[in-house]
Tab-separated table of C-alpha atoms in Angstrom:
chain	number	residue	atom	x	y	z
A	1	MET	CA	0.000	0.000	0.000
A	2	ALA	CA	1.233	3.479	-0.759
A	3	ASP	CA	2.385	5.688	2.071
A	4	GLY	CA	-0.290	8.163	1.010
A	5	LYS	CA	0.107	10.549	3.945
A	6	GLY	CA	1.427	14.056	3.672
A	7	ASP	CA	0.268	17.480	2.712
A	8	ALA	CA	-0.244	18.238	-0.937
A	9	ALA	CA	2.110	20.821	-2.371
A	10	ALA	CA	0.599	24.027	-3.678
A	11	VAL	CA	1.703	24.579	-7.256
A	12	ALA	CA	1.650	28.082	-8.574
A	13	GLY	CA	1.170	29.672	-10.892
A	14	ALA	CA	-3.934	44.949	-20.451
A	15	GLY	CA	-5.926	46.443	-22.946
A	16	ALA	CA	-9.099	48.512	-22.883
A	17	GLU	CA	-10.201	49.247	-19.362
A	18	ALA	CA	-13.283	47.375	-18.237
A	19	PRO	CA	-16.159	49.352	-16.742
A	20	ALA	CA	-16.044	49.769	-12.991
A	21	VAL	CA	-18.690	47.899	-11.047
A	22	ALA	CA	-21.227	50.012	-9.254
A	23	GLY	CA	-21.592	48.219	-5.967
A	24	ALA	CA	-21.644	44.991	-4.045
A	25	GLY	CA	-25.338	44.663	-4.684
A	26	ASP	CA	-24.672	44.230	-8.382
A	27	GLY	CA	-23.353	40.706	-7.886
A	28	ALA	CA	-24.736	39.344	-11.138
A	29	GLU	CA	-23.240	42.219	-13.119
A	30	THR	CA	-19.873	41.802	-11.409
A	31	GLU	CA	-19.843	38.088	-12.130
A	32	SER	CA	-20.732	38.659	-15.770
A	33	ILE	CA	-17.976	41.242	-16.242
A	34	VAL	CA	-15.149	39.350	-14.589
A	35	ARG	CA	-15.994	35.912	-15.934
A	36	GLY	CA	-15.541	36.787	-19.578
A	37	HIS	CA	-18.022	35.228	-21.950
A	38	ARG	CA	-17.191	31.759	-23.216
A	39	PRO	CA	-20.260	30.350	-24.941
A	40	VAL	CA	-21.427	26.885	-24.033
A	41	SER	CA	-21.628	24.965	-27.278
A	42	PRO	CA	-22.131	21.324	-28.181
A	43	ALA	CA	-18.903	19.458	-27.514
A	44	PRO	CA	-17.152	16.498	-29.054
A	45	GLY	CA	-17.305	13.372	-26.922
A	46	ALA	CA	-14.673	12.639	-24.316
A	47	SER	CA	-15.766	9.012	-24.052
A	48	GLY	CA	-12.434	7.743	-25.337
A	49	LEU	CA	-10.608	9.203	-22.343
A	50	ARG	CA	-12.225	6.903	-19.767
A	51	PRO	CA	-10.878	3.588	-21.167
A	52	CYS	CA	-7.433	5.133	-21.655
A	53	LEU	CA	-7.264	6.244	-18.024
A	54	TRP	CA	-8.666	2.929	-16.840
A	55	GLN	CA	-5.944	1.073	-18.755
A	56	LEU	CA	-3.294	3.185	-17.018
A	57	GLU	CA	-4.810	2.435	-13.620
A	58	THR	CA	-5.068	-1.285	-14.386
A	59	GLU	CA	-1.374	-1.421	-15.304
A	60	LEU	CA	-0.529	0.511	-12.132
A	61	ARG	CA	-2.505	-1.892	-9.922
A	62	GLU	CA	-0.568	-4.850	-11.326
A	63	GLN	CA	2.747	-3.385	-10.130
A	64	GLU	CA	4.257	-3.051	-6.700
A	65	VAL	CA	3.813	0.429	-5.272
A	66	SER	CA	7.091	2.262	-5.868
A	67	GLU	CA	8.596	5.539	-7.002
A	68	VAL	CA	9.193	4.091	-10.461
A	69	SER	CA	5.629	2.848	-10.999
A	70	SER	CA	4.252	6.131	-9.648
A	71	LEU	CA	6.496	8.173	-11.918
A	72	ASN	CA	5.563	6.135	-14.990
A	73	TYR	CA	1.871	6.463	-14.189
A	74	CYS	CA	2.095	10.226	-13.701
A	75	ARG	CA	3.914	10.703	-16.993
A	76	SER	CA	1.456	8.546	-18.927
A	77	PHE	CA	-1.459	10.224	-17.177
A	78	CYS	CA	-0.233	13.699	-18.209
A	79	GLN	CA	0.398	12.623	-21.795
A	80	THR	CA	-3.079	11.136	-22.070
A	81	LEU	CA	-4.744	14.168	-20.515
A	82	LEU	CA	-2.799	16.531	-22.766
A	83	GLN	CA	-3.926	14.580	-25.808
A	84	TYR	CA	-7.595	15.052	-24.956
A	85	ALA	CA	-7.420	18.533	-23.415
A	86	SER	CA	-5.579	19.841	-26.490
A	87	ASN	CA	-8.067	18.275	-28.866
A	88	LYS	CA	-8.779	20.502	-31.869
A	89	ASN	CA	-11.212	23.271	-30.881
A	90	ALA	CA	-11.451	21.813	-27.351
A	91	SER	CA	-10.940	25.277	-25.863
A	92	GLU	CA	-14.232	26.330	-27.433
A	93	HIS	CA	-16.159	23.546	-25.740
A	94	ILE	CA	-16.630	24.158	-22.035
A	95	VAL	CA	-18.758	21.045	-21.591
A	96	TYR	CA	-16.097	18.880	-23.221
A	97	LEU	CA	-13.291	20.273	-21.067
A	98	LEU	CA	-15.347	19.928	-17.892
A	99	GLU	CA	-15.881	16.274	-18.715
A	100	VAL	CA	-12.168	15.814	-19.427
A	101	TYR	CA	-11.250	17.274	-16.040
A	102	ARG	CA	-14.012	15.355	-14.262
A	103	LEU	CA	-12.760	12.053	-15.649
A	104	ALA	CA	-9.118	12.949	-15.001
A	105	ILE	CA	-9.684	13.929	-11.373
A	106	GLN	CA	-11.903	10.910	-10.784
A	107	SER	CA	-9.294	8.592	-12.295
A	108	PHE	CA	-6.390	10.078	-10.328
A	109	ALA	CA	-8.352	9.755	-7.074
A	110	SER	CA	-9.114	6.120	-7.921
A	111	ALA	CA	-5.436	5.420	-8.615
A	112	ARG	CA	-4.206	7.240	-5.500
A	113	PRO	CA	-4.000	4.120	-3.253
A	114	TYR	CA	-1.435	2.676	-5.665
A	115	LEU	CA	0.776	5.761	-5.770
A	116	THR	CA	3.455	6.848	-3.356
A	117	THR	CA	4.322	10.425	-2.457
A	118	GLU	CA	7.960	9.356	-2.338
A	119	CYS	CA	7.606	10.214	-6.013
A	120	GLU	CA	7.273	13.996	-5.998
A	121	ASP	CA	5.370	13.937	-9.291
A	122	VAL	CA	2.293	12.515	-7.547
A	123	LEU	CA	1.487	15.691	-5.607
A	124	LEU	CA	2.862	17.875	-8.399
A	125	VAL	CA	0.481	16.384	-10.974
A	126	LEU	CA	-2.453	16.557	-8.582
A	127	GLY	CA	-1.705	20.209	-7.792
A	128	ARG	CA	-1.402	21.174	-11.455
A	129	LEU	CA	-4.569	19.269	-12.300
A	130	VAL	CA	-6.514	21.234	-9.696
A	131	LEU	CA	-5.049	24.566	-10.833
A	132	SER	CA	-5.892	23.864	-14.475
A	133	CYS	CA	-9.443	22.902	-13.585
A	134	PHE	CA	-9.795	26.049	-11.461
A	135	GLU	CA	-8.573	28.154	-14.374
A	136	LEU	CA	-11.286	26.664	-16.579
A	137	LEU	CA	-13.962	27.253	-13.934
A	138	LEU	CA	-13.111	30.972	-13.848
A	139	SER	CA	-14.650	31.239	-17.321
A	140	VAL	CA	-17.623	28.959	-16.723
A	141	SER	CA	-21.109	30.331	-16.153
A	142	GLU	CA	-23.022	27.758	-14.125
A	143	SER	CA	-26.327	29.238	-15.252
A	144	GLU	CA	-25.492	28.428	-18.886
A	145	LEU	CA	-24.529	24.815	-18.196
A	146	PRO	CA	-27.110	22.033	-18.459
A	147	CYS	CA	-27.987	20.502	-15.074
A	148	GLU	CA	-27.034	17.083	-16.429
A	149	VAL	CA	-23.487	18.416	-16.852
A	150	TRP	CA	-22.978	20.639	-13.815
A	151	LEU	CA	-24.518	18.471	-11.091
A	152	PRO	CA	-22.579	15.280	-11.977
A	153	PHE	CA	-19.404	17.385	-12.195
A	154	ARG	CA	-19.933	18.715	-8.658
A	155	GLN	CA	-20.858	15.289	-7.308
A	156	SER	CA	-17.807	13.689	-8.885
A	157	LEU	CA	-15.563	16.379	-7.372
A	158	GLN	CA	-16.972	15.707	-3.909
A	159	GLU	CA	-16.513	11.956	-4.239
A	160	SER	CA	-12.940	12.360	-5.481
A	161	HIS	CA	-12.232	14.823	-2.675
A	162	ASP	CA	-13.487	12.344	-0.077
A	163	ALA	CA	-11.315	9.597	-1.574
A	164	LEU	CA	-8.176	11.752	-1.589
A	165	LEU	CA	-8.757	12.924	1.982
A	166	GLU	CA	-8.093	9.353	3.130
A	167	PHE	CA	-4.498	9.893	2.003
A	168	GLY	CA	-4.127	13.355	3.505
A	169	ASN	CA	-4.596	15.158	0.181
A	170	ASN	CA	-6.811	18.214	0.555
A	171	ASN	CA	-6.169	19.665	-2.905
A	172	LEU	CA	-9.734	19.392	-4.159
A	173	GLN	CA	-11.218	21.379	-1.266
A	174	ILE	CA	-10.994	24.648	-3.192
A	175	LEU	CA	-12.791	23.174	-6.227
A	176	VAL	CA	-15.519	21.634	-4.080
A	177	HIS	CA	-16.041	24.943	-2.306
A	178	VAL	CA	-16.174	27.251	-5.323
A	179	THR	CA	-18.442	24.947	-7.323
A	180	LYS	CA	-20.911	24.907	-4.439
A	181	GLU	CA	-20.732	28.624	-3.704
A	182	GLY	CA	-20.212	29.863	-7.254
A	183	VAL	CA	-16.783	30.665	-8.689
A	184	TRP	CA	-17.381	34.427	-8.638
A	185	LYS	CA	-20.088	34.599	-5.973
A	186	ASN	CA	-18.109	34.837	-2.744
A	187	PRO	CA	-19.575	37.888	-0.930
A	188	VAL	CA	-16.183	39.229	0.163
A	189	LEU	CA	-14.716	38.760	-3.301
A	190	LEU	CA	-17.665	40.610	-4.839
A	191	LYS	CA	-17.134	43.512	-2.446
A	192	ILE	CA	-13.451	43.693	-3.385
A	193	LEU	CA	-14.155	43.579	-7.115
A	194	SER	CA	-16.840	46.238	-6.674
A	195	GLN	CA	-14.325	48.470	-4.894
A	196	GLN	CA	-16.398	48.416	-1.717
A	197	PRO	CA	-14.884	48.704	1.786
A	198	VAL	CA	-13.909	45.355	3.302
A	199	GLU	CA	-12.719	44.414	6.770
A	200	THR	CA	-9.204	43.044	7.174
A	201	GLU	CA	-10.596	39.911	8.808
A	202	GLU	CA	-12.789	39.302	5.755
A	203	VAL	CA	-9.819	39.605	3.410
A	204	ASN	CA	-7.704	37.320	5.593
A	205	LYS	CA	-10.453	34.708	5.574
A	206	LEU	CA	-10.653	34.812	1.763
A	207	ILE	CA	-6.859	34.493	1.474
A	208	ALA	CA	-6.795	31.550	3.896
A	209	GLN	CA	-9.641	29.890	2.010
A	210	GLU	CA	-8.187	30.180	-1.496
A	211	GLY	CA	-4.454	30.607	-1.043
A	212	PRO	CA	-2.012	32.702	-3.099
A	213	SER	CA	-1.888	30.433	-6.165
A	214	PHE	CA	-5.625	30.574	-6.815
A	215	LEU	CA	-5.828	34.304	-6.100
A	216	GLN	CA	-3.033	34.830	-8.635
A	217	MET	CA	-5.077	32.922	-11.191
A	218	ARG	CA	-8.097	35.123	-10.484
A	219	ILE	CA	-6.009	38.249	-11.049
A	220	LYS	CA	-4.522	36.896	-14.286
A	221	HIS	CA	-8.010	36.028	-15.509
A	222	LEU	CA	-9.236	39.530	-14.687
A	223	LEU	CA	-6.304	41.045	-16.588
A	224	ARG	CA	-6.948	38.837	-19.620
A	225	SER	CA	-10.604	39.886	-19.478
A	226	ASN	CA	-9.562	43.581	-19.382
A	227	CYS	CA	-11.171	43.994	-15.954
A	228	ILE	CA	-8.451	46.379	-14.857
A	229	PRO	CA	-10.221	48.088	-11.896
A	230	GLN	CA	-11.190	44.701	-10.479
A	231	ALA	CA	-7.693	43.244	-10.957
A	232	THR	CA	-6.204	46.365	-9.369
A	233	ALA	CA	-8.401	46.125	-6.289
A	234	LEU	CA	-7.693	42.426	-5.704
A	235	SER	CA	-3.948	42.573	-6.395
A	236	LYS	CA	-3.528	45.623	-4.122
A	237	LEU	CA	-5.208	43.907	-1.178
A	238	CYS	CA	-3.113	40.783	-1.679
A	239	ALA	CA	0.111	42.801	-2.045
A	240	GLU	CA	-0.612	44.554	1.251
A	241	SER	CA	-1.677	41.417	3.106
A	242	LYS	CA	0.374	40.130	6.024
A	243	GLU	CA	-1.183	36.699	5.519
A	244	ILE	CA	0.846	36.082	2.334
A	245	SER	CA	4.536	35.399	2.910
A	246	ASN	CA	5.706	36.307	-0.605
A	247	VAL	CA	3.744	39.164	-2.148
A	248	SER	CA	6.134	39.951	-5.015
A	249	SER	CA	3.854	38.468	-7.698
A	250	PHE	CA	0.877	40.430	-6.369
A	251	GLN	CA	2.935	43.616	-6.218
A	252	GLN	CA	3.957	43.078	-9.841
A	253	ALA	CA	0.325	42.496	-10.833
A	254	TYR	CA	-0.694	45.668	-9.006
A	255	ILE	CA	2.013	47.739	-10.715
A	256	THR	CA	1.026	46.231	-14.076
A	257	CYS	CA	-2.550	47.329	-13.469
A	258	LEU	CA	-1.395	50.850	-12.590
A	259	CYS	CA	0.663	51.043	-15.788
A	260	SER	CA	-2.447	50.228	-17.823
A	261	MET	CA	-4.227	53.176	-16.202
A	262	LEU	CA	-1.614	55.790	-17.136
A	263	PRO	CA	-1.529	58.749	-17.437
A	264	ASN	CA	-3.906	58.648	-14.448
A	265	GLU	CA	-2.414	60.906	-11.779
A	266	ASP	CA	-3.284	58.606	-8.877
A	267	ALA	CA	-1.625	55.692	-10.677
A	268	ILE	CA	1.546	57.735	-11.180
A	269	LYS	CA	1.647	58.597	-7.464
A	270	GLU	CA	1.192	54.970	-6.481
A	271	ILE	CA	4.012	53.854	-8.783
A	272	ALA	CA	6.289	56.561	-7.359
A	273	LYS	CA	5.858	55.102	-3.860
A	274	VAL	CA	7.507	51.816	-4.822
A	275	ASP	CA	11.132	51.206	-3.862
A	276	CYS	CA	13.564	51.658	-6.758
A	277	LYS	CA	15.130	48.200	-6.358
A	278	GLU	CA	11.680	46.617	-6.405
A	279	VAL	CA	10.756	48.522	-9.569
A	280	LEU	CA	13.928	47.263	-11.254
A	281	ASP	CA	13.055	43.688	-10.302
A	282	ILE	CA	9.540	44.093	-11.690
A	283	ILE	CA	10.876	45.588	-14.938
A	284	CYS	CA	13.242	42.642	-15.357
A	285	ASN	CA	10.423	40.175	-14.665
A	286	LEU	CA	8.120	41.876	-17.153
A	287	GLU	CA	10.783	41.784	-19.847
A	288	SER	CA	11.497	38.098	-19.192
A	289	GLU	CA	7.746	37.430	-19.568
A	290	GLY	CA	7.649	39.243	-22.907
A	291	GLN	CA	5.769	42.270	-21.564
A	292	ASP	CA	8.232	44.732	-23.038
A	293	ASN	CA	5.718	47.529	-23.503
A	294	THR	CA	4.585	47.433	-19.874
A	295	ALA	CA	8.214	47.313	-18.743
A	296	PHE	CA	9.008	50.380	-20.865
A	297	VAL	CA	5.979	52.279	-19.546
A	298	LEU	CA	6.908	51.473	-15.947
A	299	CYS	CA	10.554	52.437	-16.453
A	300	THR	CA	9.675	55.734	-18.134
A	301	THR	CA	6.979	56.651	-15.628
A	302	TYR	CA	9.050	55.815	-12.568
A	303	LEU	CA	12.232	57.523	-13.755
A	304	THR	CA	10.363	60.650	-14.851
A	305	GLN	CA	8.625	60.896	-11.486
A	306	GLN	CA	11.882	60.409	-9.596
A	307	LEU	CA	13.658	63.054	-11.652
A	308	GLN	CA	10.840	65.511	-11.074
A	309	THR	CA	11.055	65.014	-7.322
A	310	ALA	CA	14.882	64.840	-7.298
A	311	SER	CA	14.752	61.576	-5.369
A	312	VAL	CA	16.746	59.316	-7.676
A	313	TYR	CA	19.323	57.137	-5.962
A	314	CYS	CA	21.544	54.266	-6.992
A	315	SER	CA	19.804	50.959	-6.361
A	316	TRP	CA	22.905	48.817	-6.856
A	317	PRO	CA	25.304	47.996	-4.012
A	318	LYS	CA	28.505	49.976	-3.940
A	319	GLY	CA	31.177	48.570	-6.186
A	320	GLN	CA	28.698	46.769	-8.464
A	321	THR	CA	28.671	47.840	-12.125
């Protein structure tokens, strides 16, 4: 029997400005804006995935539980999933992708007793699987999905979650929670996205519930959907939070949002408050990510502001060239 115990590892992960949301009471409007519209259309069948995954599990069961068998399973599992998830036009079929993820999560949970966490790929694959499914759910409108699709998906998640909990893996908790509550229907999240006042305790509870990786994905989704005010509000709160040990990615997201608002005077003032060394790090990160235009805008804006206030200083240690 696999060792199975141990905490699952968390795996991480501009354009026209979207209209600001009026208030927390406009929950439906907020959800519609931030979700981004991905039409639910008839999907090609994912029926071929089930026997493929079952064959992998059958082969795994016939072997002694070991790092090698676990590694081979994880690699074959990822290759199979990639084949179906990258199916031609699959990205246009929400129903199809939901079924792919449902079957994949269900299969991995079923195979879990025959896997060992001595192989680091086990928790890595599970973490990435959950993150990818969460990313898809950010674009899904439950109201547009047929009940015969959404309800079995939720039920399957719960069953898989219960099975994985027996091995100390709590990864699916976030998916179970958001599919029950609604991916964009958390009251505190709606208040943040609507730029309404929120209590620190409320923000801390949301951060503890979702964790940095999933909040990062929300912010990236908002940016891709051109929901700049909403992404700004969420990234700012996360960047200022004492509940997150490493806020650099949130600070970069916040600065990126501010750059998209220029030449807004308030945005310029906020950028000017950032430490010079931190700005340099963000510029380097943006360039490495291919966001050359944003990096140029940030560099120009920051340097101009510093020159105007005569507060430029050397950010490199003495002797470094």
